[in-house]
PDB file of C-alpha atoms in Angstrom:
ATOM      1  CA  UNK A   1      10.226  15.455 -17.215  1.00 39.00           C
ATOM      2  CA  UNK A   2      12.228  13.497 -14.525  1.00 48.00           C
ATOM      3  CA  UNK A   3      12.083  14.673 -11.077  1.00 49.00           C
ATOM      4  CA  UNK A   4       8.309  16.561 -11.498  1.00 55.00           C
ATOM      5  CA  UNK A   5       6.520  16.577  -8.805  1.00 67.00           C
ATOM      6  CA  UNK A   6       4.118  13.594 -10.288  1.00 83.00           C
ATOM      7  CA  UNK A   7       1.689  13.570  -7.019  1.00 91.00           C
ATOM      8  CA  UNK A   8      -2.224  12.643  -7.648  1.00 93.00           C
ATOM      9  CA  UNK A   9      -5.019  13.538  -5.548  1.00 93.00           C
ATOM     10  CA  UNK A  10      -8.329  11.685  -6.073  1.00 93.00           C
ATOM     11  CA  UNK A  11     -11.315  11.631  -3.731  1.00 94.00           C
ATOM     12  CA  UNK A  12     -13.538   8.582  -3.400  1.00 94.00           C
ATOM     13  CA  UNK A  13     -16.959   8.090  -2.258  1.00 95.00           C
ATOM     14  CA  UNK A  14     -18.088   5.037  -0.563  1.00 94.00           C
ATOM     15  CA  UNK A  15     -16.414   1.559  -0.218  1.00 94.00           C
ATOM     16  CA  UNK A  16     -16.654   0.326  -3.594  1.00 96.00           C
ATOM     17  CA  UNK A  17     -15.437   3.093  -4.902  1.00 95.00           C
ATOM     18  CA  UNK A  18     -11.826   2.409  -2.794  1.00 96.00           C
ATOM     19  CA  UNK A  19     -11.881  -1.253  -4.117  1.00 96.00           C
ATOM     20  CA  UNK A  20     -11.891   0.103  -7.844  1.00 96.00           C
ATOM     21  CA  UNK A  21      -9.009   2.280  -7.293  1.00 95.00           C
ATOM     22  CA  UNK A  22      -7.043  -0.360  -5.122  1.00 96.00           C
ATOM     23  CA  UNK A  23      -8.010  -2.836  -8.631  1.00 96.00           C
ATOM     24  CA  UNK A  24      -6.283   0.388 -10.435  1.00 95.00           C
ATOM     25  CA  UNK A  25      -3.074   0.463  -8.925  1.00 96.00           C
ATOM     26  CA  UNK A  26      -3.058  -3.025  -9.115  1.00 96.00           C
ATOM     27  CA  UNK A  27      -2.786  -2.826 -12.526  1.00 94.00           C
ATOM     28  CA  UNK A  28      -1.006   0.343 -12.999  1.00 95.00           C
ATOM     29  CA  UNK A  29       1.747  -1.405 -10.329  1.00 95.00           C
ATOM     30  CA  UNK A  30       1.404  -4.748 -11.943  1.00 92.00           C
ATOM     31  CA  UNK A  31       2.215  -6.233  -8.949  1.00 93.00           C
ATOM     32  CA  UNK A  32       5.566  -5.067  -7.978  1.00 95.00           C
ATOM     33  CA  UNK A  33       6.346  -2.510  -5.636  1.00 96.00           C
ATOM     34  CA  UNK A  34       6.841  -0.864  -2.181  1.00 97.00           C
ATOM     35  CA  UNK A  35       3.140   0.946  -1.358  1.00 98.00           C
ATOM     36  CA  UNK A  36       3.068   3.157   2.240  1.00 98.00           C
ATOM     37  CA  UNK A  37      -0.572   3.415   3.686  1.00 98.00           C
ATOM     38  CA  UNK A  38      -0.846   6.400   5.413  1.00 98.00           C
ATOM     39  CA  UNK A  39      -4.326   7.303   7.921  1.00 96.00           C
ATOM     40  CA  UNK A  40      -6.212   7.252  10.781  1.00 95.00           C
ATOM     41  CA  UNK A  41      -8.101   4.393  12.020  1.00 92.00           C
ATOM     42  CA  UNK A  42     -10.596   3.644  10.067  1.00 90.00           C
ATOM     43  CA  UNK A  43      -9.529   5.801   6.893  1.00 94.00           C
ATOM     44  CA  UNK A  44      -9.657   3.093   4.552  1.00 94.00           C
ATOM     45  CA  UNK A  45      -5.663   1.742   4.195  1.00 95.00           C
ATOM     46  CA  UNK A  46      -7.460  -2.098   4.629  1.00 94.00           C
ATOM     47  CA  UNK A  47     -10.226  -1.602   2.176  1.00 95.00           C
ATOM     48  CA  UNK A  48      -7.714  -0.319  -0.447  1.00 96.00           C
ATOM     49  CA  UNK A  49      -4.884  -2.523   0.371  1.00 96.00           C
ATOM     50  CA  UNK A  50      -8.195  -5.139  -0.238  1.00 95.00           C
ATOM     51  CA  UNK A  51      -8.990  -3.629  -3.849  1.00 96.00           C
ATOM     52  CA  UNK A  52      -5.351  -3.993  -4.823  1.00 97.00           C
ATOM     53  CA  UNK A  53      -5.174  -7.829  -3.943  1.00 96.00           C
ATOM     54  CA  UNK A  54      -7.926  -8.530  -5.344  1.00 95.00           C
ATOM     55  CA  UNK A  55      -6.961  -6.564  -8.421  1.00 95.00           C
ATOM     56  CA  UNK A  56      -3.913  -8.983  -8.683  1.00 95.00           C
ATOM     57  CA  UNK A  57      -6.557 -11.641  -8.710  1.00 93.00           C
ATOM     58  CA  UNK A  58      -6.954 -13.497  -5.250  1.00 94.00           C
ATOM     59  CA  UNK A  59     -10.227 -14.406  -4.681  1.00 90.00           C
ATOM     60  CA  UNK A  60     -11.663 -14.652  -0.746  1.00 87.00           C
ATOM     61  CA  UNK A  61     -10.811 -12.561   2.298  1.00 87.00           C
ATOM     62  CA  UNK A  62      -8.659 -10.064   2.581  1.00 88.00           C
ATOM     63  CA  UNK A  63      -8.124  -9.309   6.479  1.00 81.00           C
ATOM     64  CA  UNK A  64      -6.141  -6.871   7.976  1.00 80.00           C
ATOM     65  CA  UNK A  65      -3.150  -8.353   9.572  1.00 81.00           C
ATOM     66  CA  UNK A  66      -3.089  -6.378  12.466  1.00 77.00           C
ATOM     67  CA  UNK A  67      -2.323  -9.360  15.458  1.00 76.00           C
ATOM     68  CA  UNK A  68       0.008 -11.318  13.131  1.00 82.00           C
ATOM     69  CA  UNK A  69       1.610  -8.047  11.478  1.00 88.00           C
ATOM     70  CA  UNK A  70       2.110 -10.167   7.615  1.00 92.00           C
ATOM     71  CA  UNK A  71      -0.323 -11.257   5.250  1.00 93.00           C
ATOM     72  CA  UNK A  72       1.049 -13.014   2.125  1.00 93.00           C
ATOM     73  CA  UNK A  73      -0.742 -14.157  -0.576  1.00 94.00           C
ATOM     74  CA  UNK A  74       0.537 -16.134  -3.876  1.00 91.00           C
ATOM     75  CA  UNK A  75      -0.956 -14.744  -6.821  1.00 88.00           C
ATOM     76  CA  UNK A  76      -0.186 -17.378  -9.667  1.00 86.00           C
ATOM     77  CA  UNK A  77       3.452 -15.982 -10.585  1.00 86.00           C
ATOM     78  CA  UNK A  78       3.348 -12.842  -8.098  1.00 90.00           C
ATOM     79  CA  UNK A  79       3.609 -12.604  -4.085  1.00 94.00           C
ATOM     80  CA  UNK A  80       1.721  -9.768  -2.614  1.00 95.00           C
ATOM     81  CA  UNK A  81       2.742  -9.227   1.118  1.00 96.00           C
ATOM     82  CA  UNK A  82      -0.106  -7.402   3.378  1.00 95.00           C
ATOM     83  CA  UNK A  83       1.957  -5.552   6.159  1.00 95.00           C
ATOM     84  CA  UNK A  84       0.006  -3.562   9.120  1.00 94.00           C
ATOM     85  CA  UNK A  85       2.545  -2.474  11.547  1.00 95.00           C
ATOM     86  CA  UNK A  86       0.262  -0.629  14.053  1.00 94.00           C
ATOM     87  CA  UNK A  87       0.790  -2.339  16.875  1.00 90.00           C
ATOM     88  CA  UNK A  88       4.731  -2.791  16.693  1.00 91.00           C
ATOM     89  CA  UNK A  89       6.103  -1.906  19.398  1.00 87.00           C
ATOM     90  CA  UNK A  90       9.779  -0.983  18.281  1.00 90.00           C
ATOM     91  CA  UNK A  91      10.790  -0.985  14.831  1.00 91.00           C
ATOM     92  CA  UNK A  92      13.468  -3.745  15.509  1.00 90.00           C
ATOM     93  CA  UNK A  93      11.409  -6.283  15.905  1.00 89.00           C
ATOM     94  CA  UNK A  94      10.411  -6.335  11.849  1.00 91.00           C
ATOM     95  CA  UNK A  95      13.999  -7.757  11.811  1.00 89.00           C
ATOM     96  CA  UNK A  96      13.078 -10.717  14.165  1.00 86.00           C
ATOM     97  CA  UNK A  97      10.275 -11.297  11.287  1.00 85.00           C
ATOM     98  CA  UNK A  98      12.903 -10.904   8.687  1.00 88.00           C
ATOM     99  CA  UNK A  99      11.749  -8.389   6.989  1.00 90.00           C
ATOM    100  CA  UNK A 100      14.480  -7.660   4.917  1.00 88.00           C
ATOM    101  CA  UNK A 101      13.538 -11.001   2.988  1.00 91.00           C
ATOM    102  CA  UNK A 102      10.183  -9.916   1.857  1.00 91.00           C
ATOM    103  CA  UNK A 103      11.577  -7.057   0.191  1.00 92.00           C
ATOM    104  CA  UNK A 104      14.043  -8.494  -1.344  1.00 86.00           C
ATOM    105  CA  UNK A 105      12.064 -10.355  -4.436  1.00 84.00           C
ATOM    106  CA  UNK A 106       9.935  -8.904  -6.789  1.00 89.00           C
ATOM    107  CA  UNK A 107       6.691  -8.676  -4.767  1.00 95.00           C
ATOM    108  CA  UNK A 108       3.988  -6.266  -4.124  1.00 97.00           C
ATOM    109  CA  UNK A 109       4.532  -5.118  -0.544  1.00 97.00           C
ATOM    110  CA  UNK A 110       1.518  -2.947   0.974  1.00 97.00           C
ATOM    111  CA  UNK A 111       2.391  -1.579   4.199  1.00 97.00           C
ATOM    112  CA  UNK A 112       0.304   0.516   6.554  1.00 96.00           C
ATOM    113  CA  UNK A 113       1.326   2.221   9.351  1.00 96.00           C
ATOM    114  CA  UNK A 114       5.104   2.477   7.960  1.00 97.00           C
ATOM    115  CA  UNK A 115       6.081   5.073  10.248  1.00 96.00           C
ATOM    116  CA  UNK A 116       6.054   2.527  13.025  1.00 95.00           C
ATOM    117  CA  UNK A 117       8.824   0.828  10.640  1.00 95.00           C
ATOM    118  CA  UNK A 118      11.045   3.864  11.137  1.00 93.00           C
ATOM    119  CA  UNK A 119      14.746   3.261   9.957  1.00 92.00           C
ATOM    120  CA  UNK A 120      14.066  -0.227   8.767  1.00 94.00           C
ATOM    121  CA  UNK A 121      11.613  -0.339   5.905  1.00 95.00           C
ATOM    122  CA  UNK A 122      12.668   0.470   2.553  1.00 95.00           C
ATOM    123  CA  UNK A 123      12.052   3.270   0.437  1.00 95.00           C
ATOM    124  CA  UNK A 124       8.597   3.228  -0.641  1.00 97.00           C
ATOM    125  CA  UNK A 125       7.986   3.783  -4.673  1.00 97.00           C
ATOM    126  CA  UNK A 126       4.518   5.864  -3.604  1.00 97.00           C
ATOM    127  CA  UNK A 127       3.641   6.540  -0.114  1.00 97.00           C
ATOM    128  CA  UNK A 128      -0.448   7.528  -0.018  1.00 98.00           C
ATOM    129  CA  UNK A 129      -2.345   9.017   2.227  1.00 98.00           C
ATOM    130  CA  UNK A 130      -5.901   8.708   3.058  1.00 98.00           C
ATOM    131  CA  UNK A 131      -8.196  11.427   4.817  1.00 97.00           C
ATOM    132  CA  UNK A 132     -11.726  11.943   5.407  1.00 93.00           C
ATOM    133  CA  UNK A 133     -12.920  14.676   2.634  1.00 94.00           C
ATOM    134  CA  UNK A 134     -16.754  15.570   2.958  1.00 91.00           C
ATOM    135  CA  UNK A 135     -18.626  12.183   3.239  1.00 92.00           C
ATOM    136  CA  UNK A 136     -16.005  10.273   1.319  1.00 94.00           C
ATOM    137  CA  UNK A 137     -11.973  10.070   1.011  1.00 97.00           C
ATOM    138  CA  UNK A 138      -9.097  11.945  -0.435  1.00 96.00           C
ATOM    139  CA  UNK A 139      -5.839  10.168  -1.577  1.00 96.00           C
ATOM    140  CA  UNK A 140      -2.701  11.599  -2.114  1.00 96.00           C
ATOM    141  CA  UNK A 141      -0.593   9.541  -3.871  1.00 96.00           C
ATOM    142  CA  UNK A 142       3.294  11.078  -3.718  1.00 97.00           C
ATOM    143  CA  UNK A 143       5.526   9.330  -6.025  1.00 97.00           C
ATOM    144  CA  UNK A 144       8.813   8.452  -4.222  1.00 96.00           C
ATOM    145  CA  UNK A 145      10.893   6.442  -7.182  1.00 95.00           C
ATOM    146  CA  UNK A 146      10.909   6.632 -10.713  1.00 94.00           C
ATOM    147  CA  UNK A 147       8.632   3.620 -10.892  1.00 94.00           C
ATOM    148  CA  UNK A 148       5.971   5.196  -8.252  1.00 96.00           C
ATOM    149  CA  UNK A 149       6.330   8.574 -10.774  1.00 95.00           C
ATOM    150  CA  UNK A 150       4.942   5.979 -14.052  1.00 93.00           C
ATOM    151  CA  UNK A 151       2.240   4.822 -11.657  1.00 94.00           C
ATOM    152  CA  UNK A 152       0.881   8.000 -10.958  1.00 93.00           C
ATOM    153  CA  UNK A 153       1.030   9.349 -14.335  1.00 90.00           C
ATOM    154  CA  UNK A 154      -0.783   6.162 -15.350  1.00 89.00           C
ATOM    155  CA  UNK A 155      -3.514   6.818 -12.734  1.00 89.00           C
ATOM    156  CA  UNK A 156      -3.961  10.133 -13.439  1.00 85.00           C
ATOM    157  CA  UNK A 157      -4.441   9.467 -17.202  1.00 82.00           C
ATOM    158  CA  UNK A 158      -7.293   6.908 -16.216  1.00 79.00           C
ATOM    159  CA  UNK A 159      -9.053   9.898 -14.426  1.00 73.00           C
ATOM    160  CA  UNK A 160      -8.838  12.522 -16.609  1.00 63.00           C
TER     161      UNK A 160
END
């Protein structure tokens, strides 16, 4: 049914555990998409935004971009753009960067710390957030756009 709440919780224990649910919503997003990382320091945005580009198949590092604020990476026919915003200042300055223009394709844009975006970000199709639960992680993916609904339905059928 359209407009049902479609939200998915799932915890996750240990590292490798985030990687093979960032290699999920790769595939369940198939590389296109707006994706808002919500956490505290150290609550695991990078090592899930790291399972997801990977999961689109780059092979090698996958660094937080937290000095240069970007991170793209060309994944055969797909772009998958690596945004950490934590240490913008003012949310203006993503237009110096142009940000408009890496939303604008058909690209897999990851963004943590969108709230520093205020105002000029897009819509995200599922904002998730990550917080400590016991000794591992809970995520709480919240559908935001028809497309972010079919992701979490497909996510939640892989873990049922």
């Amino acid at each position: 049914m359209p407009g049902v709440n479609r939200a998915v919780t799932l915890d996750v224990e240990g590292e490798d555990a985030m990687l093979a649910l960032g290699a999920r919503l790769a595939g369940a997003t198939d590389g296109r998409g707006i994706l808002y990382l919500h956490g505290d320091l150290g609550a695991g945005k990078t090592t899930l935004s790291r399972g997801i580009i990977r999961g689109l198949g780059h092979v090698g590092a996958v660094k937080s971009p937290t000095f240069t604020l970007v991170e793209p990476y060309e994944l055969g026919e797909r772009r998958a753009f690596h945004f950490d915003l934590y240490r913008l200042v003012d949310p203006e300055e993503l237009e110096f960067l142009g940000i408009r223009d890496y939303f604008a394709g058909d690209a897999l844009c990851l963004v943590e710390w969108p709230q520093r975006g205020a105002g000029i970000l897009p819509k995200a199709d599922l904002d998730i957030t990550i917080s400590p639960h016991g000794s591992g992680r809970r995520l709480l993916l919240q559908p935001c756009s028809a497309r972010g609904e079919v992701w979490c339905i497909a996510l939640a059928n892989q873990f049922e």
